[in-house]
Amino acid sequence: MAKPKIATASLAGCFGCHMSVLDIDERILKLIELVDFDKSPIDDIKKFTGRCLVGLIEGGCANEENVHNLKYFRENCDILISVGDCAINGGLPAMRNNIPLKECLDEAYLNGPTVYNPSGKIPSDKEIPLCLDRVYPCHEVVKMDYHLPGCPPSADTIWEALVALLNNKPLDLPYELIKYD
Amino acid sequence: MSDTNLKRIVIEPVTRVEGHGKVSLLLDEKNNIKQARLHIVEFRGFERFIVGRPYWEVPVLVQRLCGICPVSHHLAAAKAMDIIAGVDELTPTAEKMRRLMHYGQMFQSHALHFFHLCSPDLLFGFDADPAIRNVIGVAQKFPELAVQGVMMRKYGQEIIKVTAGKKIHGTGAIPGGINKNLSIAERDALLKDIDQMVDWSVAVVKIAKDYTLDNVELAKTFGTFDSNHLGFVREDGAMDLYHGNLRAVDKDGNKIFDQVDYKNYLDYIVEEVKDWSYMKFPFIKSIGPENGWYRVGPLSRVNICDFIDTPLAEKERKEFMAITNGKPNNMTLAYHWTRMIEILHSIEKIKELLNDPDLQGTDLVKKGKRRAEAVGLIEAPRGTLFHHYKVDENDQVTMANLIVSTTNNNTPMNTAVQKVAEQHLSGKPEITEGLLNHIEVAIRAYDPCLSCATHAMGKMPLIVSLFDHKGDLIDKKAKE
């Protein structure tokens, strides 16, 4: 029987949650015996190759591309997990949510002490995505099945959650693994 | 140039790098490359939302720029906040604990990059089947090497944990010092494996060196171009990854400036804004935007230093410099070799520090007379990292300017993308996945942390989306 597939994505996050996945250390060798990795930044699979059992989502939604990617994951994964505080509540990037846009724009591209911008132009190319008005948690965009809190959640938390799901067991993690740090 | 007759190819997302980026290629009807660009597509806005926060919060807050090198941001901010707190020199315990944390960070980050992200390209070939061209493929075909990589990264993470409190986003450094020392038990646990780590580091330098020398004809041209190099060195010219003065050299090794106190960085570095990337393009002020851009990171650091003060890494440095007769090496693929020289240097430094009784000292924090402005720099794994803050009398940050390591490499990465596109894709009847991966190989050599590089506020053409309680989109309006 084919192994179940796992996919991972980083939306508006810092990759710390992906690092925490790697912090399962030598257990990663066990993990790759249990599952196949599909679309993920750690491999070169850029489009889903098949239905995934589990999708791990790091980061919230800060631009249209994040929303698009999150929906794409929802369509292709049976179980979608918000991993870490950015996915769950926007996290630190959501600190921008109450800042007027013009102030930010002027600071970064016109007024910053190292800015060199003789034309006074501000990045606006069609290749770079439009930003959302604010940073949204993932569950405001699509249904999420589980939330693993922490910045980032510990490697043990991620490991225990995956092992339970892969064995079709209820996700009943002890308090020390799900407490907010 | 009108692009109506041009064919557009997009590599999206760029994978096996840390963060979010994409490459766009425009080709004419004969598949000749007209334009190749690396776009940074995320923005987060740290420089603006730090404003108003209390200054002691910043070293913890800015770590969230990056989960791969949080320690670098933590320490660059802490170094700046030491100055704000009026402290010019830390206690030996504080300084050495921070150094240990930093070398642990360098060790884990370089291991991560080499084994988990780039080794598949080197081991399987740039156009190998993408199904195996990843760390899982490496684990299946070269299990011993994969285990070694995992254990090396783990060791670096353990060092971060005992110095910063946790592996990712710790809280070790505080303005004026550090909040813990290293216990004897923690020290002994780390010393147990240190010789194994040194041996593995020597072995991995050899892998990177042999790869480069076996493929030297490829390395001479693959995404290779002349450039300036920037970084900092100790007062005696030695490599120092934690603290030093700025030095910049040109492609031949002539000094552009040297031993510049980094608090004066505004006199030397500016960042150009371009409309197709959220990441700015830094250059050396006196030379100008056309020719003043430079590279940073392992290649530049090995190129610019006069020597390395640990014996095994110094031996490797000499061997590396010999292939270009002591002149700067401008090969993009040589980043891998120099990154492994630094991994060896870092583990030698870690061993030295672990045996230093100052780490068990109890004098952890100093206090001084408050100041209003500070610059903190560090050599992060990917290169020179600039943090600059102003703080008001209410202890709140009023200005933050960050030039992250990967931003410094923005023009070089774009130049590498352009070069490889011209060298390997231009005029080909068919652009295959393998050919496109060549472009990613060139980007990957810089170990770009696009996660860090997305800190800058971009233009925010606004999309307002309205969702109902089930998360279904009910309305969406876009405003340019």
XYZ file of C-alpha atoms in Angstrom:
661
model
C 0.000 0.000 0.000
C 1.249 3.464 -0.824
C 2.416 5.545 2.111
C 0.290 8.499 3.181
C 1.519 11.873 1.978
C 2.396 14.970 3.972
C 2.681 18.502 2.620
C 3.957 21.647 4.295
C 3.685 25.357 3.553
C 5.064 28.557 4.974
C 2.748 31.515 4.466
C 3.479 34.759 6.355
C 5.822 33.186 8.890
C 9.528 33.038 9.603
C 10.223 29.345 8.833
C 10.735 28.730 12.562
C 7.946 26.134 12.541
C 9.625 24.310 9.659
C 12.827 24.422 11.688
C 10.938 22.882 14.588
C 9.798 20.069 12.291
C 13.470 19.453 11.503
C 14.218 19.526 15.230
C 12.642 16.081 15.494
C 16.247 15.275 14.524
C 16.975 11.588 13.906
C 13.253 10.814 14.057
C 13.059 12.432 10.628
C 14.494 9.176 9.239
C 11.622 7.305 10.874
C 9.151 9.843 9.536
C 10.237 9.352 5.954
C 9.670 5.618 6.369
C 6.108 6.336 7.431
C 5.143 8.997 4.883
C 5.999 10.515 1.538
C 6.542 14.246 1.359
C 4.538 16.047 -1.289
C 4.503 19.822 -1.911
C 6.904 21.456 0.552
C 9.693 24.026 0.602
C 12.098 21.249 1.654
C 11.732 19.492 -1.684
C 11.153 20.661 -5.243
C 7.509 19.596 -5.547
C 5.833 22.855 -6.458
C 2.358 21.480 -7.265
C 0.504 18.696 -5.451
C 1.151 15.294 -7.017
C -1.716 13.607 -5.202
C -4.085 13.721 -2.262
C -2.322 14.356 1.065
C -3.358 13.037 4.430
C -1.835 15.911 6.384
C -0.963 19.503 5.503
C 1.119 21.507 7.964
C 0.635 25.266 7.605
C 3.077 27.751 9.054
C 2.289 31.474 8.975
C -0.836 33.541 8.565
C -2.245 35.198 5.468
C -0.698 38.561 4.633
C -1.121 38.687 0.865
C -3.270 37.241 -1.898
C -0.705 34.588 -2.663
C -0.892 33.291 0.923
C -4.682 33.010 0.584
C -4.388 31.247 -2.746
C -1.813 28.818 -1.385
C -3.829 28.088 1.743
C -6.942 27.315 -0.301
C -4.856 25.092 -2.563
C -3.730 23.167 0.530
C -7.289 22.883 1.830
C -8.382 21.399 -1.480
C -5.619 18.815 -1.470
C -5.237 17.784 2.173
C -7.591 15.708 4.313
C -6.314 17.173 7.571
C -5.015 20.730 7.719
C -3.075 21.875 10.777
C -2.233 25.417 11.867
C 1.315 25.074 13.158
C 2.434 27.907 15.416
C 1.183 31.281 16.459
C 1.287 33.033 13.081
C -1.047 30.465 11.537
C -3.278 30.490 14.619
C -3.584 34.212 15.304
C -1.408 36.061 12.805
C 1.476 36.068 15.282
C 4.080 38.773 15.233
C 3.442 39.828 11.614
C -0.071 40.838 12.729
C 1.561 43.678 14.654
C 1.212 45.594 11.399
C -2.567 45.362 11.556
C -3.182 48.757 13.087
C -0.548 50.760 11.204
C -1.611 53.183 8.456
C -0.324 51.960 5.124
C 1.037 55.259 3.889
C 3.269 55.606 6.919
C 4.809 52.205 6.294
C 5.306 52.889 2.641
C 6.991 56.235 3.155
C 9.225 54.827 5.885
C 10.506 51.877 3.877
C 10.883 53.378 0.425
C 11.206 57.118 0.847
C 12.316 58.121 4.329
C 14.449 55.239 5.680
C 17.994 56.366 6.516
C 19.646 54.154 3.874
C 17.050 54.602 1.127
C 18.296 55.603 -2.332
C 15.262 56.276 -4.483
C 15.785 59.200 -6.864
C 12.657 58.405 -8.867
C 10.497 58.191 -5.739
C 8.943 54.991 -7.115
C 7.566 52.371 -4.814
C 7.546 48.595 -5.609
C 4.404 47.863 -7.603
C 5.335 45.339 -10.293
C 2.709 42.843 -11.395
C 5.000 39.997 -10.333
C 4.708 40.890 -6.658
C 1.431 40.035 -4.973
C -1.114 42.404 -3.518
C -1.158 42.609 0.226
C -4.220 42.046 2.368
C -5.470 44.900 4.479
C -4.262 42.999 7.507
C -2.724 39.675 8.498
C -5.365 36.971 8.946
C -5.199 33.728 10.909
C -5.618 30.694 8.673
C -8.955 29.586 10.122
C -10.539 32.865 9.013
C -9.755 31.890 5.443
C -10.393 28.128 5.322
C -11.465 25.501 7.828
C -8.500 24.258 9.861
C -8.715 20.896 11.592
C -6.122 21.270 14.343
C -4.030 23.997 15.969
C -0.593 23.410 17.478
C 0.303 26.481 19.551
C 3.775 27.879 20.269
C 6.319 30.133 18.622
C 7.230 27.647 17.353
C 5.535 24.505 18.734
C 8.237 22.171 20.024
C 9.544 19.343 17.880
C 7.972 16.873 20.317
C 4.567 18.496 19.886
C 4.766 18.224 16.123
C 6.073 14.678 16.302
C 3.402 13.428 18.706
C 0.664 15.046 16.630
C 1.899 13.473 13.405
C 2.364 10.034 14.926
C -1.167 10.103 16.334
C -2.709 11.175 13.021
C -0.717 8.662 11.012
C -1.919 5.896 13.335
C -5.488 7.100 13.137
C -5.525 7.863 16.858
C -7.196 10.846 18.556
C -4.998 13.882 18.965
C -4.797 14.026 22.732
C -1.567 15.807 23.587
C -0.440 16.323 27.186
C -0.638 19.852 28.584
C 3.120 20.468 28.516
C 3.163 19.998 24.748
C 0.346 22.409 23.977
C 0.893 25.156 26.519
C 1.664 28.515 25.031
C 5.278 29.446 25.628
C 10.468 46.968 -23.600
C 7.059 45.616 -24.391
C 6.646 42.058 -23.234
C 3.664 41.271 -25.437
C 5.712 39.097 -27.786
C 7.712 37.522 -25.041
C 7.168 34.186 -23.364
C 7.000 34.224 -19.603
C 8.287 31.411 -17.419
C 7.934 31.563 -13.670
C 9.677 29.459 -11.055
C 7.354 29.672 -8.124
C 7.972 29.178 -5.342
C 11.751 28.958 -5.292
C 12.237 25.832 -3.153
C 14.937 24.511 -0.827
C 15.664 28.053 0.276
C 14.359 29.633 3.424
C 11.474 31.892 2.576
C 9.395 33.179 -0.234
C 10.690 34.127 -3.627
C 9.990 33.619 -7.266
C 11.894 33.910 -10.504
C 10.426 35.312 -13.686
C 12.016 34.753 -17.054
C 11.041 36.546 -20.229
C 12.058 34.826 -23.462
C 11.693 35.915 -27.066
C 10.345 33.666 -29.827
C 13.746 31.935 -30.134
C 13.818 31.238 -26.405
C 16.562 33.804 -25.847
C 16.491 35.225 -22.349
C 15.428 38.845 -22.363
C 15.051 39.282 -18.663
C 15.571 37.130 -15.570
C 14.645 38.331 -12.130
C 14.387 37.070 -8.591
C 11.369 38.715 -6.967
C 10.863 38.869 -3.265
C 7.135 38.559 -2.913
C 6.473 38.889 0.791
C 6.540 41.844 3.069
C 5.988 41.926 6.795
C 6.793 45.402 8.045
C 9.099 44.939 11.014
C 10.843 48.304 10.639
C 7.583 50.094 11.153
C 5.832 47.998 13.772
C 8.870 47.873 16.054
C 8.342 51.601 16.479
C 6.626 52.269 19.784
C 7.849 49.067 21.468
C 10.076 49.253 24.570
C 13.714 48.788 23.607
C 14.364 45.759 25.841
C 11.669 43.869 23.983
C 13.405 44.262 20.621
C 16.006 41.447 20.830
C 13.191 38.950 21.392
C 10.762 40.535 18.948
C 13.061 40.813 15.932
C 13.961 37.144 16.136
C 10.652 36.519 14.432
C 12.188 37.943 11.288
C 13.650 34.512 10.878
C 13.297 31.039 12.307
C 16.491 29.837 10.680
C 18.865 32.447 12.044
C 16.854 33.937 14.944
C 20.044 34.102 16.990
C 21.633 36.505 14.508
C 18.773 38.986 14.787
C 18.616 38.441 18.527
C 22.312 39.265 18.927
C 22.501 42.144 16.428
C 19.577 43.789 18.246
C 21.077 42.974 21.651
C 24.384 44.539 20.601
C 22.537 47.707 19.641
C 20.522 47.666 22.859
C 23.733 47.264 24.936
C 24.713 50.690 23.599
C 21.251 52.115 24.296
C 21.624 50.785 27.853
C 24.986 52.595 28.062
C 27.142 49.471 28.098
C 30.205 49.468 25.836
C 31.801 46.294 27.073
C 30.076 43.192 28.382
C 31.337 41.023 31.222
C 33.513 38.146 29.955
C 30.776 35.634 30.816
C 28.131 37.563 28.885
C 30.346 38.150 25.852
C 31.458 34.517 25.714
C 27.961 33.093 26.232
C 26.773 35.210 23.320
C 29.679 34.075 21.194
C 28.928 30.453 22.028
C 25.298 31.017 21.039
C 26.406 32.651 17.801
C 28.851 29.913 16.798
C 26.155 27.337 17.622
C 23.859 29.237 15.282
C 26.477 29.381 12.543
C 27.104 25.644 12.932
C 23.446 24.607 12.740
C 22.532 26.986 9.941
C 25.456 25.979 7.734
C 24.708 22.285 8.416
C 21.065 22.836 7.532
C 21.959 24.520 4.296
C 24.596 22.060 3.191
C 22.948 18.769 4.107
C 19.225 19.491 3.996
C 18.951 22.030 1.191
C 21.867 22.018 -1.231
C 23.507 18.584 -0.998
C 20.872 16.990 -3.278
C 22.053 19.224 -6.148
C 25.674 18.321 -5.561
C 25.085 14.600 -4.996
C 22.475 13.874 -7.647
C 23.176 16.596 -10.227
C 21.359 19.814 -11.018
C 18.913 18.141 -13.385
C 18.283 14.943 -11.433
C 14.715 13.738 -10.967
C 13.043 16.192 -8.581
C 11.397 13.211 -6.861
C 14.757 12.237 -5.354
C 16.487 15.620 -5.478
C 15.831 16.449 -1.821
C 16.986 15.576 1.672
C 14.765 12.490 1.736
C 16.480 11.232 -1.390
C 19.815 11.864 0.303
C 18.663 9.953 3.391
C 17.694 6.991 1.237
C 20.784 6.893 -0.953
C 23.431 8.189 1.480
C 22.006 7.381 4.941
C 25.307 7.866 6.764
C 25.768 11.338 5.347
C 22.167 12.276 6.106
C 22.495 11.125 9.717
C 25.701 13.106 10.025
C 23.926 16.219 8.750
C 21.003 15.744 11.110
C 23.317 15.209 14.087
C 25.487 18.232 13.245
C 22.484 20.495 12.984
C 21.127 19.027 16.226
C 24.400 19.814 17.988
C 24.214 23.457 16.943
C 20.594 23.625 18.096
C 21.562 22.127 21.469
C 24.147 24.881 21.905
C 21.498 27.481 21.147
C 19.162 25.830 23.650
C 21.639 25.968 26.540
C 22.635 29.557 25.804
C 19.303 31.050 24.715
C 16.792 28.930 26.641
C 15.215 27.241 23.626
C 16.224 26.135 20.171
C 14.137 28.616 18.191
C 13.361 32.140 19.388
C 15.158 31.996 22.731
C 15.676 34.827 25.181
C 19.326 34.613 26.216
C 20.700 38.069 25.394
C 19.362 41.134 27.195
C 20.514 44.774 26.953
C 23.872 44.903 28.741
C 24.415 41.172 29.032
C 22.945 37.708 29.170
C 20.419 36.028 31.423
C 22.187 32.754 32.148
C 25.589 31.147 32.275
C 26.565 27.641 31.214
C 26.280 24.991 33.907
C 28.931 22.314 34.303
C 26.358 19.670 33.382
C 25.420 21.529 30.180
C 29.091 21.982 29.331
C 29.926 18.327 29.883
C 26.986 17.143 27.797
C 28.261 19.253 24.890
C 31.908 18.286 25.365
C 30.962 14.623 25.084
C 30.355 14.936 21.336
C 32.694 17.801 20.447
C 35.489 15.717 18.931
C 33.025 13.840 16.763
C 31.691 17.204 15.538
C 35.188 18.451 14.730
C 35.925 15.250 12.788
C 32.665 15.481 10.858
C 33.352 19.137 10.087
C 36.769 18.288 8.677
C 35.098 15.594 6.568
C 32.418 17.892 5.222
C 34.955 20.552 4.204
C 36.537 17.809 2.149
C 33.231 16.974 0.450
C 32.675 20.613 -0.517
C 36.298 21.080 -1.569
C 36.408 17.911 -3.657
C 33.130 18.854 -5.305
C 34.472 22.253 -6.303
C 37.837 20.970 -7.487
C 36.301 18.067 -9.402
C 33.963 20.531 -11.124
C 36.284 23.494 -11.303
C 35.559 24.214 -14.956
C 31.854 24.413 -14.148
C 32.505 26.491 -11.027
C 34.602 28.971 -12.987
C 31.602 29.896 -15.081
C 28.393 28.740 -13.369
C 26.660 31.948 -12.306
C 30.107 33.391 -11.744
C 30.902 37.102 -12.005
C 33.290 39.646 -10.553
C 32.069 41.620 -7.581
C 33.077 43.577 -4.526
C 32.979 41.786 -1.176
C 31.949 43.178 2.192
C 32.116 41.947 5.761
C 33.798 42.674 8.996
C 37.142 41.598 10.395
C 38.876 41.890 13.743
C 41.372 44.727 14.266
C 44.249 42.401 13.319
C 42.452 41.329 10.133
C 41.284 37.945 11.452
C 37.888 36.501 10.607
C 35.512 37.310 13.444
C 31.876 36.371 13.092
C 30.648 38.119 16.238
C 32.325 41.509 16.222
C 34.651 43.608 14.089
C 35.108 46.581 11.786
C 33.837 46.838 8.234
C 36.095 45.994 5.342
C 35.203 46.055 1.634
C 37.421 44.850 -1.204
C 37.022 44.910 -4.964
C 37.160 41.881 -7.264
C 40.971 41.879 -7.177
C 41.233 42.298 -3.435
C 42.063 46.028 -3.386
C 40.589 47.611 -0.306
C 37.678 49.985 -0.893
C 37.587 50.787 2.806
C 38.963 49.073 5.872
C 38.550 49.040 9.660
C 35.509 51.268 9.454
C 33.627 51.554 12.723
C 30.248 50.131 11.806
C 28.332 52.721 13.741
C 29.169 54.990 10.775
C 27.588 52.597 8.261
C 25.298 55.340 6.928
C 28.348 57.015 5.384
C 29.105 53.869 3.375
C 25.982 51.892 2.505
C 22.747 52.865 0.752
C 19.861 50.765 -0.566
C 18.256 51.305 -3.945
C 14.523 50.801 -4.404
C 13.294 48.956 -7.520
C 9.677 48.487 -8.371
C 9.762 44.725 -9.048
C 10.884 43.453 -5.659
C 9.987 44.165 -2.063
C 13.684 43.714 -1.271
C 15.971 46.721 -1.687
C 19.341 46.663 -3.501
C 22.236 47.894 -1.343
C 25.464 49.364 -2.716
C 28.580 51.193 -1.552
C 27.831 54.906 -1.581
C 31.179 56.121 -2.917
C 30.996 53.828 -5.984
C 27.315 54.229 -6.847
C 24.460 51.882 -7.801
C 25.921 50.644 -11.100
C 29.150 49.164 -9.742
C 28.959 49.596 -5.998
C 27.008 46.449 -5.159
C 28.809 43.755 -3.287
C 28.524 40.219 -1.973
C 28.418 39.142 1.671
C 28.473 35.795 3.455
C 30.940 32.901 3.697
C 32.602 33.511 0.314
C 33.141 37.192 1.060
C 34.282 36.598 4.624
C 36.916 34.073 3.590
C 37.948 36.372 0.736
C 38.372 39.509 2.831
C 39.990 38.233 6.029
C 43.765 38.098 6.457
C 43.654 34.856 8.393
C 41.445 32.585 10.518
C 42.527 32.203 14.136
C 41.700 28.500 14.481
C 44.266 26.076 13.046
C 42.139 23.590 11.093
C 40.029 26.244 9.392
C 43.112 28.369 8.651
C 44.716 25.429 6.869
C 41.571 25.070 4.757
C 41.433 28.828 4.081
C 44.985 28.777 2.725
C 44.143 25.909 0.443
C 41.061 27.743 -0.769
C 42.894 31.007 -1.423
C 45.672 29.158 -3.263
C 43.402 28.278 -6.174
C 43.031 31.973 -7.010
C 46.617 32.865 -6.001
C 45.432 34.705 -2.930
C 43.043 36.969 -4.843
C 39.325 36.988 -4.029
C 37.491 33.996 -5.416
C 34.451 35.159 -7.401
C 32.847 31.778 -8.136
C 29.275 31.513 -6.965
C 29.587 27.753 -6.364
C 32.581 28.410 -4.084
C 30.115 29.620 -1.461
C 29.641 25.968 -0.471
C 33.324 25.337 0.155
C 33.739 28.517 2.203
C 30.549 27.790 4.143
C 32.106 24.506 5.226
C 35.378 26.242 6.148
C 33.230 28.370 8.439
C 31.482 25.352 9.909
C 34.913 24.011 10.850
C 35.978 27.383 12.261
C 32.753 27.553 14.288
C 33.189 24.134 15.863
C 36.815 24.957 16.721
C 35.578 28.138 18.412
C 32.860 26.202 20.229
C 35.444 23.760 21.587
C 37.641 26.635 22.738
C 34.698 28.328 24.482
C 33.388 25.168 26.143
C 36.769 24.755 27.811
C 36.770 28.346 29.061
C 35.841 28.649 32.780
C 34.505 32.181 32.160
C 31.308 30.528 30.932
C 30.542 29.489 34.499
C 30.949 33.082 35.720
C 28.080 34.745 37.564
C 28.583 38.390 36.570
C 26.064 38.517 33.750
C 24.728 42.044 33.203
C 26.152 45.590 33.270
C 24.352 48.903 33.466
C 25.303 52.339 32.168
C 24.005 55.746 31.173
C 21.144 55.608 28.681
C 21.778 56.669 25.092
C 19.384 57.543 22.287
C 20.762 55.823 19.194
C 22.687 52.649 18.400
C 23.892 50.446 15.586
C 24.450 46.707 16.095
C 26.078 44.473 13.495
C 26.878 40.805 13.355
C 28.148 38.392 10.712
C 25.070 36.181 10.392
C 25.367 32.840 8.571
C 24.366 34.522 5.311
C 26.438 37.652 5.777
C 26.654 41.049 7.376
C 23.499 42.002 9.249
C 22.783 45.646 10.127
C 20.417 46.762 12.894
C 20.017 50.482 13.680
C 17.633 51.924 16.290
C 16.634 55.200 17.910
C 14.972 55.167 21.327
C 13.207 58.075 23.057
C 13.227 59.129 26.722
C 10.196 56.902 27.358
C 12.274 53.874 26.342
C 10.253 53.435 23.166
C 11.811 52.717 19.792
C 11.281 55.647 17.402
C 13.241 54.386 14.375
C 14.439 51.005 13.147
C 16.509 50.360 10.061
C 17.447 46.799 9.176
C 19.640 45.659 6.311
C 19.544 41.891 6.502
C 22.215 39.609 5.136
C 20.208 38.371 2.184
C 19.248 41.911 1.182
C 22.965 42.641 0.817
C 23.114 39.763 -1.658
C 20.108 40.908 -3.676
C 21.988 42.257 -6.711
C 24.438 39.304 -6.673
C 21.580 36.787 -6.617
C 19.881 38.570 -9.490
C 23.164 38.706 -11.386
C 23.618 34.973 -10.812
C 20.080 34.274 -12.031
C 20.665 36.359 -15.150
C 24.019 34.657 -15.807
C 22.745 31.114 -15.431
C 19.687 31.886 -17.529
C 21.941 33.168 -20.302
C 24.446 30.319 -19.921
C 22.088 27.382 -19.648
C 18.608 28.307 -20.845
C 19.013 30.863 -23.592
C 18.116 29.556 -27.049
C 17.200 26.047 -25.849
C 14.295 24.566 -27.806
C 12.731 23.321 -24.605
C 13.077 24.668 -21.079
C 13.010 21.611 -18.856
C 12.531 21.363 -15.104
C 16.184 20.411 -14.775
C 17.273 23.544 -16.610
C 15.106 25.679 -14.379
C 16.656 24.027 -11.335
C 20.019 25.379 -12.546
C 18.681 28.825 -11.708
C 17.637 27.691 -8.269
C 21.055 26.096 -7.726
C 22.626 29.523 -8.303
C 20.232 31.198 -5.891
C 20.714 28.429 -3.328
C 24.487 28.942 -3.306
C 23.829 32.196 -1.470
C 21.767 30.290 1.120
C 19.255 33.108 0.850
C 17.050 33.673 3.790
C 14.126 35.208 1.986
C 12.283 34.930 5.246
C 14.568 37.584 6.753
C 14.588 39.600 3.604
C 10.850 40.120 3.671
C 11.009 42.388 6.688
C 10.794 45.560 4.657
C 7.506 47.293 4.139
C 6.516 47.041 0.550
C 4.018 49.070 -1.304
C 0.742 47.759 -0.105
C -1.791 47.962 -2.855
C -4.693 47.037 -0.730
C -6.953 44.037 -0.995
C -9.804 43.970 1.431
C -11.441 40.595 1.713
C -14.533 39.928 3.698
C -15.099 36.430 5.039
C -18.109 34.976 6.741
C -17.926 32.860 9.895
C -17.292 29.690 7.885
C -14.323 31.291 6.220
C -16.078 31.714 2.874
C -15.190 34.798 0.937
C -18.216 36.991 0.540
C -16.665 40.109 -0.907
C -13.293 41.334 -2.127
C -12.177 44.776 -3.202
C -8.771 45.734 -4.529
C -7.347 49.217 -4.509
C -4.134 50.147 -6.309
